Short mmCIF file of C-alpha atoms in Angstrom, two decimals:
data_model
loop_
_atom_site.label_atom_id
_atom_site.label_comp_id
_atom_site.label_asym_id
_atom_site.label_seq_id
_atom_site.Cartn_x
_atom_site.Cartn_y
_atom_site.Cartn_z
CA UNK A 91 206.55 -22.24 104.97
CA UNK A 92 204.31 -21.08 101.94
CA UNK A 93 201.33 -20.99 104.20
CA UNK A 94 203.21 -18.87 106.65
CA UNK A 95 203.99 -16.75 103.85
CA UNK A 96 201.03 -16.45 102.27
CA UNK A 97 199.43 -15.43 105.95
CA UNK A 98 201.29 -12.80 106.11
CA UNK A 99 200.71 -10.87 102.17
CA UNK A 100 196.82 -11.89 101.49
CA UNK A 101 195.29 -9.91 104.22
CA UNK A 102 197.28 -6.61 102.44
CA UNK A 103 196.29 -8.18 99.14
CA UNK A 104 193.19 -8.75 99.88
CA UNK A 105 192.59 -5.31 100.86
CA UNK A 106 194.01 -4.03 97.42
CA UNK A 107 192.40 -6.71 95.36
CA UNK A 108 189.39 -5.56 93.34
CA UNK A 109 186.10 -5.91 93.72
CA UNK A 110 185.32 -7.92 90.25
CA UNK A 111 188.11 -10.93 90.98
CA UNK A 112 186.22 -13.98 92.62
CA UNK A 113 189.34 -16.65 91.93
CA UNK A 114 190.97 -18.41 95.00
CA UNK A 115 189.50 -15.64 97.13
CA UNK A 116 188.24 -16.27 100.91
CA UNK A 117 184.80 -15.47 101.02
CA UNK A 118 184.46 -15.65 97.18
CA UNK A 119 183.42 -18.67 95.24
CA UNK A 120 182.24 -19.38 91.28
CA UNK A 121 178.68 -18.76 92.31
CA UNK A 122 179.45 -15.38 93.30
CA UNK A 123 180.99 -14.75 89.65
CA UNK A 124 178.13 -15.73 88.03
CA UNK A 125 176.07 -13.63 90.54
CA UNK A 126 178.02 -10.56 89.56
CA UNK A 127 177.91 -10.93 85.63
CA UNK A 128 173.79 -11.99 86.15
CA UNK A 129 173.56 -8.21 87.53
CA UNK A 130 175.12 -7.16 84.78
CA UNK A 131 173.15 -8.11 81.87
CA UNK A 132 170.18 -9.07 83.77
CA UNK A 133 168.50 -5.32 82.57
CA UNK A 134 170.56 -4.92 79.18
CA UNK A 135 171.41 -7.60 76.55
CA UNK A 136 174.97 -7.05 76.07
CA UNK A 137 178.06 -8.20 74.04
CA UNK A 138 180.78 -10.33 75.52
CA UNK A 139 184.43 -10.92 75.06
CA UNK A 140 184.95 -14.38 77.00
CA UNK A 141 188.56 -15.08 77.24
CA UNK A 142 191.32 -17.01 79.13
CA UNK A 143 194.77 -16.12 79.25
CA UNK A 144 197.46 -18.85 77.56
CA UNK A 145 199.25 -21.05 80.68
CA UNK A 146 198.99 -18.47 83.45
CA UNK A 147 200.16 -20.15 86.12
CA UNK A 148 203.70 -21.20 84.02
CA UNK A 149 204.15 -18.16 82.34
CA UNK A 150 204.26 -15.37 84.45
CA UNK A 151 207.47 -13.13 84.42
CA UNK A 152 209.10 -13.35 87.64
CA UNK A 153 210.38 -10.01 87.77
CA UNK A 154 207.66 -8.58 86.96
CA UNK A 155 206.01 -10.26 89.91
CA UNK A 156 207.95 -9.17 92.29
CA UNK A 157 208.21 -5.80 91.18
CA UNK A 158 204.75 -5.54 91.54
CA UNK A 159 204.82 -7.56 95.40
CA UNK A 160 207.39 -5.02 96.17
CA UNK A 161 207.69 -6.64 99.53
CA UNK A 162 211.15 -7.27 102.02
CA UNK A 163 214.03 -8.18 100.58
CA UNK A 164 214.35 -11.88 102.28
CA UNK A 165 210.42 -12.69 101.34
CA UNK A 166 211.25 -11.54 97.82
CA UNK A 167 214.45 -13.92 97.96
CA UNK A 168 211.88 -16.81 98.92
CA UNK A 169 209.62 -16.44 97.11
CA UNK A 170 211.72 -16.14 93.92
CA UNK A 171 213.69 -19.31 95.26
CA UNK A 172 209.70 -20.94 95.74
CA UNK A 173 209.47 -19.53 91.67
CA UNK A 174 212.78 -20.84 90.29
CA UNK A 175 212.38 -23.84 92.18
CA UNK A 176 210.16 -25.33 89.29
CA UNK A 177 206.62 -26.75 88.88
CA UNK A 178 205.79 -30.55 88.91
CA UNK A 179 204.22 -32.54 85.54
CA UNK A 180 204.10 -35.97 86.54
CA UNK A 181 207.23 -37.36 88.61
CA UNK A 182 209.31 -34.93 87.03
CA UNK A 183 210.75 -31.71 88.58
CA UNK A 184 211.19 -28.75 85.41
CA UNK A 185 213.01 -25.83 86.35
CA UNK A 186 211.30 -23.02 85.44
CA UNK A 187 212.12 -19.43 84.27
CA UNK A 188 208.48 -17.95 84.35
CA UNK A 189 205.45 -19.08 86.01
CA UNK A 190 204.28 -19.50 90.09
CA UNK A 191 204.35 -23.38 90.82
CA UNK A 192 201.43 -25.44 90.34
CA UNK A 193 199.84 -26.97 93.23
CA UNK A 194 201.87 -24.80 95.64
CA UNK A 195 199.71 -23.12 98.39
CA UNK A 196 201.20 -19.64 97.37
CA UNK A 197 200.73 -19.83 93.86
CA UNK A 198 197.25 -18.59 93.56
CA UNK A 199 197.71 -15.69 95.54
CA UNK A 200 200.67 -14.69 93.53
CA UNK A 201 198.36 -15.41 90.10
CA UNK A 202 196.29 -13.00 91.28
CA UNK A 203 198.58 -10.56 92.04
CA UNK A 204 200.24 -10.44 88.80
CA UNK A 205 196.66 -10.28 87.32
CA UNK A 206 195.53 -7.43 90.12
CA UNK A 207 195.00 -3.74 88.59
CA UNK A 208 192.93 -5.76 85.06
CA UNK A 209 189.87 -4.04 86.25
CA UNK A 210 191.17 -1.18 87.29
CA UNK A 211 192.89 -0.41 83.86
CA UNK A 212 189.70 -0.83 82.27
CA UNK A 213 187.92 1.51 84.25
CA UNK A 214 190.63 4.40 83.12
CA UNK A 215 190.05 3.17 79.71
CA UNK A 216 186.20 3.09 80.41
CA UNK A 217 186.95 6.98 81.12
CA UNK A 218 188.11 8.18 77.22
CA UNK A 219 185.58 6.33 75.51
CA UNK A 220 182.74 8.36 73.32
CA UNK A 221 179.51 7.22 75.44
CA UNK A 222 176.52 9.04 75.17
CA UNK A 223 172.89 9.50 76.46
CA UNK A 224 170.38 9.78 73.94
CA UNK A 225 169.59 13.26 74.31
CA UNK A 226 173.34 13.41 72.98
CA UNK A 227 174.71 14.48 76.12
CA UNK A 228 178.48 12.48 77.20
CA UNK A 229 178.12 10.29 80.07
CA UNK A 230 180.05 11.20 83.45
CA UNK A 231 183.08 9.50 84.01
CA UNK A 232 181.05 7.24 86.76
CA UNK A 233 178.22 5.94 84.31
CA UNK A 234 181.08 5.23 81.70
CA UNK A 235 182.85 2.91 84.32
CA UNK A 236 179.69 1.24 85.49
CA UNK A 237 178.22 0.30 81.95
CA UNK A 238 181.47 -1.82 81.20
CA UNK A 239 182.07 -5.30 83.53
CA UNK A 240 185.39 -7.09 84.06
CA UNK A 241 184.69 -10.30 85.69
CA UNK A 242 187.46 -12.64 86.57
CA UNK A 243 187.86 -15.95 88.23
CA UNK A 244 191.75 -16.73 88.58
CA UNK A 245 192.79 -17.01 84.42
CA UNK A 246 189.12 -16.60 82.86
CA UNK A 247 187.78 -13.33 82.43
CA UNK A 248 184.38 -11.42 80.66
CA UNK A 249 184.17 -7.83 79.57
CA UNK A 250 180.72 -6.86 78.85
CA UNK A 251 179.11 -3.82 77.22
CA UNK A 252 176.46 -2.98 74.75
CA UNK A 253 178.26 -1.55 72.26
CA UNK A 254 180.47 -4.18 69.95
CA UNK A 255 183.47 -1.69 69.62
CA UNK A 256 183.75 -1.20 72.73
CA UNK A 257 184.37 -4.59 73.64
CA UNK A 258 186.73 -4.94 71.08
CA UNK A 259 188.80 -1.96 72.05
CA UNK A 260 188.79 -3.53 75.76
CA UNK A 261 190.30 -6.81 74.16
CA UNK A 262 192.96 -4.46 72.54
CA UNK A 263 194.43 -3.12 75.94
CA UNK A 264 194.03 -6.19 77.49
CA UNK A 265 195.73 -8.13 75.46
CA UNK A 266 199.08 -5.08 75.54
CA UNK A 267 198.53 -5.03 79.39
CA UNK A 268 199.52 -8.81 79.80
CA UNK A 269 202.23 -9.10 77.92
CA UNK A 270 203.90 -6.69 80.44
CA UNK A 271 203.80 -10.02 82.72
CA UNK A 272 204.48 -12.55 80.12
CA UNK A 273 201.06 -13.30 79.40
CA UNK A 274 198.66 -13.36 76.63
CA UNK A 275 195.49 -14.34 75.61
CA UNK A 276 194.64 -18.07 74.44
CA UNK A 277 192.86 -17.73 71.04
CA UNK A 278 190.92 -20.97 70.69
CA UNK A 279 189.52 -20.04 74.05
CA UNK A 280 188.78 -16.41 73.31
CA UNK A 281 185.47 -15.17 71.50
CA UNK A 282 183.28 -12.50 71.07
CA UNK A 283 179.32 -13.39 71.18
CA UNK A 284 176.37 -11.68 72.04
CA UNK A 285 174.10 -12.51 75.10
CA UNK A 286 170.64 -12.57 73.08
CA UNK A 287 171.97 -12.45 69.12
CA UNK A 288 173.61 -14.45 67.19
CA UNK A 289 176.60 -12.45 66.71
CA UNK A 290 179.59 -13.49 63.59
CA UNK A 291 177.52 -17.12 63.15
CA UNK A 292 178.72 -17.38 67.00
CA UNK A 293 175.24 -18.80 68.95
CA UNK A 294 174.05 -16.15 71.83
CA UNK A 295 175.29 -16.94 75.59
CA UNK A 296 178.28 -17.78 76.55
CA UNK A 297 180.16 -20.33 78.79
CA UNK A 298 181.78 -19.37 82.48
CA UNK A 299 183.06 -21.31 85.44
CA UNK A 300 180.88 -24.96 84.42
CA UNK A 301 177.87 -22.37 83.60
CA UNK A 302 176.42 -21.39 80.30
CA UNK A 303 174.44 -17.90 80.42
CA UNK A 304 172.66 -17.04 78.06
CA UNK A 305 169.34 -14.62 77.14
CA UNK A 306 166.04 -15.74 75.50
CA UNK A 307 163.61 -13.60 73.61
CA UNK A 308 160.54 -13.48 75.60
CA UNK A 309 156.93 -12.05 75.50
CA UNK A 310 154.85 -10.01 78.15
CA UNK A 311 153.88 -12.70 79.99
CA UNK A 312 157.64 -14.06 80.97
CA UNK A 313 160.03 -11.08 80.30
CA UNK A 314 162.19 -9.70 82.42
CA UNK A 315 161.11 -6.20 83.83
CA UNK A 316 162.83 -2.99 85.05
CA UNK A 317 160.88 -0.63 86.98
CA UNK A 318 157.59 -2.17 85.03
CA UNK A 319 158.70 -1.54 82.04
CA UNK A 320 159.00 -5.17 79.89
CA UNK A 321 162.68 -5.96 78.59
CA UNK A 322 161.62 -8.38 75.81
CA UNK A 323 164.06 -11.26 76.97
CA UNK A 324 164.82 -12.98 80.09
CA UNK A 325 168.40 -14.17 81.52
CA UNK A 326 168.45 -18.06 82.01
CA UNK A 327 171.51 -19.70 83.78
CA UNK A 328 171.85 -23.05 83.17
CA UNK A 329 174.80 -25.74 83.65
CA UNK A 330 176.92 -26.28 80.50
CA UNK A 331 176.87 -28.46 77.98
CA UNK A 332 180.56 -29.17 78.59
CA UNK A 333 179.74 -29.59 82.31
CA UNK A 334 177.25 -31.91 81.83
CA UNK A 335 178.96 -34.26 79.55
CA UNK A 336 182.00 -34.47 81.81
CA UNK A 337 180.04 -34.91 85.33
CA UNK A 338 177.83 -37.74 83.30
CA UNK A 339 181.34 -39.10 82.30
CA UNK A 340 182.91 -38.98 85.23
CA UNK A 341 179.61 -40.95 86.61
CA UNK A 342 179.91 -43.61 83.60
CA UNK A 343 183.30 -43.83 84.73
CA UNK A 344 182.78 -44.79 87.78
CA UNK A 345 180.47 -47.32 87.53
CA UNK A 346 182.55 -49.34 85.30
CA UNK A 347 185.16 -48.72 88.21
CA UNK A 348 182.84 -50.51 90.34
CA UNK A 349 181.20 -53.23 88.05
CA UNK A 350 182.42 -55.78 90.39
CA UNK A 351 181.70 -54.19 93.95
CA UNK A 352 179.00 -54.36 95.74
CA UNK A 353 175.88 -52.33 95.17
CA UNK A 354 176.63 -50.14 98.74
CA UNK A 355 180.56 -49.55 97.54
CA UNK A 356 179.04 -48.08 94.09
CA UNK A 357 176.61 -46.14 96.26
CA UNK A 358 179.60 -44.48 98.60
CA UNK A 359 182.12 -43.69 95.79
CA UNK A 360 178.57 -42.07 93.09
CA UNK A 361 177.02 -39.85 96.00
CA UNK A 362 180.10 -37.38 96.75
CA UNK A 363 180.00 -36.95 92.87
CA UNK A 364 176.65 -36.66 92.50
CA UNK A 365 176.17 -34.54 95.68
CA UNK A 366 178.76 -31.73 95.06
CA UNK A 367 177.65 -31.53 90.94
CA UNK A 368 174.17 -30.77 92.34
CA UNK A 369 175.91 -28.23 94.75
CA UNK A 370 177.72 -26.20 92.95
CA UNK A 371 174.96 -26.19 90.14
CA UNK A 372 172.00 -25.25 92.91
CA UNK A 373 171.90 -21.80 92.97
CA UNK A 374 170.79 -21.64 89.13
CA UNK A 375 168.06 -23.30 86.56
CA UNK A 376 169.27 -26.45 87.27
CA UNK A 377 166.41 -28.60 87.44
CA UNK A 378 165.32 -30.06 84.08
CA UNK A 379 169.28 -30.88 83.98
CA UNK A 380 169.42 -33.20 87.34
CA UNK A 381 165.96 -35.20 85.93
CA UNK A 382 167.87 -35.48 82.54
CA UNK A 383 171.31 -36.54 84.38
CA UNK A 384 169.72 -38.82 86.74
CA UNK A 385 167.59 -40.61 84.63
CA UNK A 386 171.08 -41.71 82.56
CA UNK A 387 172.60 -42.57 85.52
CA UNK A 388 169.98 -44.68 86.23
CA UNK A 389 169.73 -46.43 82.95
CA UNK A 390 173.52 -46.87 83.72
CA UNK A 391 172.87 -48.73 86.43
CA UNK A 392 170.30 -51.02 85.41
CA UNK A 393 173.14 -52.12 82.40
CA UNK A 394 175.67 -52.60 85.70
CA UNK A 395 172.83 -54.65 87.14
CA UNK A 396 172.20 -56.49 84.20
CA UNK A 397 176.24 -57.26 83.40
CA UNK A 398 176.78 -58.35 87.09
CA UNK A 399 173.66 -61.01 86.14
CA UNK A 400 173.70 -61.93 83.08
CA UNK A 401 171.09 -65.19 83.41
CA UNK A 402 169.14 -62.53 85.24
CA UNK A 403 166.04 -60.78 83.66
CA UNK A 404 164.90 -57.35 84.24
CA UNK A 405 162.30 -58.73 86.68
CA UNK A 406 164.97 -59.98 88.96
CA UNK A 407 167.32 -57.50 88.91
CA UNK A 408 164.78 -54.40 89.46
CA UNK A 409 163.70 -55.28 92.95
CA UNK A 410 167.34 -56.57 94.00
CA UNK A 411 168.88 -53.53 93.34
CA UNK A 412 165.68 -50.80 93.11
CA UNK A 413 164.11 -49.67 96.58
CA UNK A 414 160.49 -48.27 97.08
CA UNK A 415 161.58 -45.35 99.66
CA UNK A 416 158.80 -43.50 100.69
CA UNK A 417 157.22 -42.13 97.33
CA UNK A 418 159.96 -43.34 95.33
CA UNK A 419 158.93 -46.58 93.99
CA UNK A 420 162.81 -46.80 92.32
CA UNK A 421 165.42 -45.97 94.55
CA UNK A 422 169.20 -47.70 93.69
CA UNK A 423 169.14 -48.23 97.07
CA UNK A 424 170.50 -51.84 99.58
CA UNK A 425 167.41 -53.81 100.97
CA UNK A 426 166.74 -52.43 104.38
CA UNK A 427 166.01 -55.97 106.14
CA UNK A 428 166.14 -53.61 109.57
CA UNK A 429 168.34 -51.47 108.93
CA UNK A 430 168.84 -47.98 106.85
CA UNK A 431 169.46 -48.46 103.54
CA UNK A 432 172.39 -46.59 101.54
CA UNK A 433 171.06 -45.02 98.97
CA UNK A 434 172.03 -42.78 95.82
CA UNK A 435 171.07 -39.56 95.78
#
């Protein structure tokens, strides 16, 4: 029933929604997020409000929701029955007064409703700020709306500009505009940096969606350039720290899992983690990060080698469990013995 429902409001949504909001989108993915706020600071280092807004998908006011859905009566009755009927945390069923339910196939959709009309608000505010050329002149209303970027992915959001002020005075009205629906910005998840300074002993960059983006001072020979003219940094893209310590977790994890399966079991539960990291991490400086990450995975392995044989020396195990696969001299691969080996990737 919610997917019937949610057929019939996302293609008017979706035709409202704006053009900066990349969360549970069709056609929209992180990537493209990261794609958008790379065109904005790839020409101008810039500062950066990163924030996420506190339980978002439990808190939302329900009236408020559907005020804004302003849809027929008997879908507004269902889906306020689908809100009240409560979220699920564990076994347990919690009523709830606020919020869309978790893990329904509505409830994004709805998030971003309630969150719809974010950029847009900033734009108007964009509009009365004091920006100026330097010849002195006031911007046009057009240039003051492009040179400040909302970029939002579901509850995580950036607002970038160059001046500092600015991007406080953005955090200001964002943080009155939410609590009209209940909401409200999470503080230990909220900061201000800069994308090339060190800004209030906060380190440049900043973390988005798994990423961490960041500028680097740079000279002639490797700065960015606009129109020829040199830039004096360049914008690197990179996987997080964060992200990197929970896929190589998740990885260490799993091996233990496996410590007493076979070698081609390990192999077919470690590739669809290993294969959709690499994925979703592809379409940025990635590389030095996968050599780094592999080679602990594969020091990992040799200890699960080494455990599963413990009379065993290193001389044993290597070729048991280590393939030469075309110019790979050490694959964690089976023995072929006719057949195609399985092998990590």
């Amino acid at each position: 029933m919610q997917g019937l429902v949610k057929l019939a409001l996302e293609p008017e949504w979706e035709a409202l929604f704006e053009p900066n909001s990349y969360g549970f989108r069709p056609g929209r993915s992180c990537q493209d997020a990261i794609g958008a706020i790379f065109l904005a600071i790839n020409k101008k280092a810039k500062y950066v409000l990163d924030a996420d807004i506190a339980k978002c998908f439990d808190r939302i006011n329900h009236e408020q929701l559907l005020r804004k859905l302003n849809t027929y009566p008997t879908l507004r009755k269902q889906i306020l029955a689908w809100l009240k009927a409560g979220v699920m945390d564990g076994k347990e069923l919690f009523p709830t007064s606020e919020g869309t339910p978790q893990g329904g196939v509505i409830s994004p959709l709805l998030a971003n409703i309630a969150l719809h009309g974010m950029e847009n608000e900033i734009n108007k505010l964009a509009d009365t700020f004091d920006m100026k050329r330097p010849d002195g002149t006031q911007l046009s209303k057009r240039d003051k709306r492009q040179s400040v970027s909302l970029i939002r992915y579901a509850d995580d959001f950036v607002i970038l500009h160059e001046d500092i002020t600015i991007v406080q005075r953005c955090q200001e009205f964002i943080s009155e505009w939410l609590k009209d629906m209940g909401l409200e910005l999470k503080p230990s998840k909220t900061r201000l940096a800069h994308t090339l300074e060190e800004y209030n002993q906060e380190k440049p960059g900043f973390d988005f969606l798994g990423f961490n983006i960041r500028q680097f001072k740079a000279g002639k020979y490797t700065s960015g350039k606009v129109r020829g003219k040199l830039l004096g940094f360049k914008t690197i893209i990179t996987p997080s720290k964060k992200s990197q310590k929970r896929h190589y977790k998740k990885v260490a994890e799993t091996i233990e899992k496996h410590k007493g399966q076979s070698q081609a079991v390990l192999i077919r539960h470690l590739n669809p983690i290993i294969r959709g990291w690499c994925n979703y991490f592809s379409t940025v400086v990635s590389q030095k990060v996968f050599e780094r990450l592999k080679n602990l995975t594969y020091w990992k392995l040799i200890k699960w080698g080494t455990k599963r044989h413990r009379n065993k020396g290193r001389k044993w195990i290597f070729p048991k469990y280590f393939q030469k696969i075309g110019d790979n001299n050490w694959v964690f691969a089976t023995k072929q013995e006719g057949k195609n080996p399985m092998r990590l990737l």
